[in-house]
């Protein structure tokens, strides 16, 4: 049985004993374990049913702690870290030899980030090791943005979800790697391409690679509800001739269609940040309503709208 609690001492005790727990972050909840504990890391892969070729993100409490895990910190990486950490930015950096290969799936880079969540930051400061944590969802399912989502996925396999409220950003971190020291974006996320480019200038985006991807989370199918999902430009038109049970996800405004069972408007005021923070909660909710299909209306392709469209596209695969 899982307990949902803010008992940080219990969290420390479990992590010190090679066990895993769920932790809150500003993006989504993570399934966390000691990066040096083979037992804990294997449990993460096992519980999540994640293939071993898909590496994990290492979570740190400070830039000082970074020295323990990476051997190279290019100047543009430093600039990005200084601007966005603690925050929803993951950097792929050359790993130190002491990082177990299971964390990085044998790669010579390690994914690192400093999460911006008070509870998890204080937990990390009290531990003598960094935490590896993928999103706390079974492989290919929707990421969890509150403690109850995690509990419903893993009630028989983890003891503790550290309660940290609803995730503020609600979308995974943006992943940036380096090719000959120049930044490359591998995963759209909670920090927009525009924000990154403001700091380091124009960068390459490689977020659509489908085969042997640099970031395996970028496989086409991901973040998927179990209900058949469509992403369309015009929901009303798409639904004209159907008599199915439909759930709709839409950015803002209203919708006029008689045969809709449930509508989630993600931001009445048309704010992409608010919409992003509510996206996964809406998908979780619609996916539990036993609908025939979920229809999402494409978001404007700028800023966080681009990240939202990316996740919705993957949800349709
Ligand atoms: O917001 C987030 O990043 C959340 C929270 C919990 O921090 N974590 C998260 O982890 O989204 P996960 O495992 O669901 O997604 C991490 C992605 C995966 O697609 C993985 O393949 C990629 O990062 N990744 C990790 N290490 C990598 C590496 N060394 N090289 C390339 N890709 C890597
Ligand atoms: Mg994930």
mmCIF file of N, CA, C and O and ligand atoms in Angstrom, residues 28-29 48 50 54 57 133-144 172 187 217 222-223 280, ligand 2:
data_model
loop_
_atom_site.group_PDB
_atom_site.id
_atom_site.type_symbol
_atom_site.label_atom_id
_atom_site.label_comp_id
_atom_site.label_asym_id
_atom_site.label_seq_id
_atom_site.Cartn_x
_atom_site.Cartn_y
_atom_site.Cartn_z
ATOM 1 N N UNK A 28 6.588 17.347 -13.244
ATOM 2 C CA UNK A 28 5.702 16.209 -12.989
ATOM 3 C C UNK A 28 6.307 15.458 -11.800
ATOM 4 O O UNK A 28 7.435 15.731 -11.416
ATOM 5 N N UNK A 29 5.563 14.520 -11.216
ATOM 6 C CA UNK A 29 6.138 13.701 -10.139
ATOM 7 C C UNK A 29 7.154 12.730 -10.731
ATOM 8 O O UNK A 29 7.006 12.275 -11.874
ATOM 9 N N UNK A 48 8.331 0.748 -13.358
ATOM 10 C CA UNK A 48 7.862 1.588 -14.456
ATOM 11 C C UNK A 48 7.708 0.804 -15.756
ATOM 12 O O UNK A 48 7.194 1.314 -16.733
ATOM 13 N N UNK A 50 10.087 0.119 -17.673
ATOM 14 C CA UNK A 50 10.837 0.915 -18.639
ATOM 15 C C UNK A 50 11.988 0.098 -19.182
ATOM 16 O O UNK A 50 12.707 -0.538 -18.412
ATOM 17 N N UNK A 54 16.615 3.084 -21.960
ATOM 18 C CA UNK A 54 16.103 4.451 -21.804
ATOM 19 C C UNK A 54 16.638 5.075 -20.507
ATOM 20 O O UNK A 54 16.192 4.748 -19.419
ATOM 21 N N UNK A 57 17.076 10.718 -15.589
ATOM 22 C CA UNK A 57 17.578 12.054 -15.240
ATOM 23 C C UNK A 57 18.066 12.042 -13.788
ATOM 24 O O UNK A 57 17.390 11.506 -12.900
ATOM 25 N N UNK A 133 15.499 10.055 -11.263
ATOM 26 C CA UNK A 133 14.031 10.013 -11.269
ATOM 27 C C UNK A 133 13.447 10.249 -12.655
ATOM 28 O O UNK A 133 13.528 11.345 -13.192
ATOM 29 N N UNK A 134 12.857 9.193 -13.220
ATOM 30 C CA UNK A 134 12.028 9.386 -14.414
ATOM 31 C C UNK A 134 10.646 9.824 -13.952
ATOM 32 O O UNK A 134 10.347 9.773 -12.751
ATOM 33 N N UNK A 135 9.810 10.264 -14.870
ATOM 34 C CA UNK A 135 8.434 10.607 -14.505
ATOM 35 C C UNK A 135 7.758 9.373 -13.900
ATOM 36 O O UNK A 135 8.015 8.241 -14.313
ATOM 37 N N UNK A 136 6.887 9.609 -12.904
ATOM 38 C CA UNK A 136 6.301 8.498 -12.132
ATOM 39 C C UNK A 136 5.041 7.943 -12.792
ATOM 40 O O UNK A 136 3.955 7.965 -12.221
ATOM 41 N N UNK A 137 5.212 7.463 -14.014
ATOM 42 C CA UNK A 137 4.116 6.819 -14.733
ATOM 43 C C UNK A 137 4.644 5.542 -15.357
ATOM 44 O O UNK A 137 5.828 5.475 -15.696
ATOM 45 N N UNK A 138 3.772 4.531 -15.531
ATOM 46 C CA UNK A 138 4.224 3.360 -16.268
ATOM 47 C C UNK A 138 4.619 3.787 -17.684
ATOM 48 O O UNK A 138 4.118 4.797 -18.197
ATOM 49 N N UNK A 139 5.522 3.027 -18.274
ATOM 50 C CA UNK A 139 6.042 3.332 -19.610
ATOM 51 C C UNK A 139 4.912 3.688 -20.575
ATOM 52 O O UNK A 139 3.906 2.972 -20.647
ATOM 53 N N UNK A 140 5.065 4.794 -21.284
ATOM 54 C CA UNK A 140 4.103 5.231 -22.315
ATOM 55 C C UNK A 140 2.772 5.764 -21.797
ATOM 56 O O UNK A 140 1.877 6.027 -22.588
ATOM 57 N N UNK A 141 2.607 5.901 -20.492
ATOM 58 C CA UNK A 141 1.338 6.450 -19.989
ATOM 59 C C UNK A 141 1.503 7.938 -19.674
ATOM 60 O O UNK A 141 2.593 8.486 -19.730
ATOM 61 N N UNK A 142 0.398 8.593 -19.315
ATOM 62 C CA UNK A 142 0.413 10.035 -19.049
ATOM 63 C C UNK A 142 1.200 10.320 -17.770
ATOM 64 O O UNK A 142 1.032 9.643 -16.756
ATOM 65 N N UNK A 143 2.037 11.352 -17.805
ATOM 66 C CA UNK A 143 2.816 11.711 -16.617
ATOM 67 C C UNK A 143 1.895 12.238 -15.514
ATOM 68 O O UNK A 143 0.875 12.863 -15.789
ATOM 69 N N UNK A 144 2.289 11.987 -14.242
ATOM 70 C CA UNK A 144 1.456 12.403 -13.106
ATOM 71 C C UNK A 144 1.749 13.830 -12.669
ATOM 72 O O UNK A 144 2.902 14.215 -12.516
ATOM 73 N N UNK A 172 6.902 18.122 -18.639
ATOM 74 C CA UNK A 172 8.275 17.719 -18.330
ATOM 75 C C UNK A 172 9.282 18.814 -18.685
ATOM 76 O O UNK A 172 9.004 19.721 -19.477
ATOM 77 N N UNK A 187 14.131 17.744 -26.333
ATOM 78 C CA UNK A 187 12.735 17.569 -25.914
ATOM 79 C C UNK A 187 12.140 18.938 -25.596
ATOM 80 O O UNK A 187 12.673 19.665 -24.769
ATOM 81 N N UNK A 217 12.854 9.183 -24.907
ATOM 82 C CA UNK A 217 11.508 9.659 -24.575
ATOM 83 C C UNK A 217 10.875 10.333 -25.767
ATOM 84 O O UNK A 217 9.695 10.644 -25.784
ATOM 85 N N UNK A 222 4.079 8.253 -26.859
ATOM 86 C CA UNK A 222 4.468 8.571 -25.493
ATOM 87 C C UNK A 222 3.350 9.386 -24.891
ATOM 88 O O UNK A 222 2.525 9.928 -25.615
ATOM 89 N N UNK A 223 3.325 9.495 -23.597
ATOM 90 C CA UNK A 223 2.352 10.360 -22.936
ATOM 91 C C UNK A 223 0.924 10.032 -23.363
ATOM 92 O O UNK A 223 0.095 10.911 -23.542
ATOM 93 N N UNK A 280 -2.051 17.598 -18.436
ATOM 94 C CA UNK A 280 -2.042 16.180 -18.043
ATOM 95 C C UNK A 280 -3.200 15.854 -17.104
ATOM 96 O O UNK A 280 -3.769 14.766 -17.171
HETATM 97 MG MG1 LIG B 2 8.512 10.232 -18.852
#
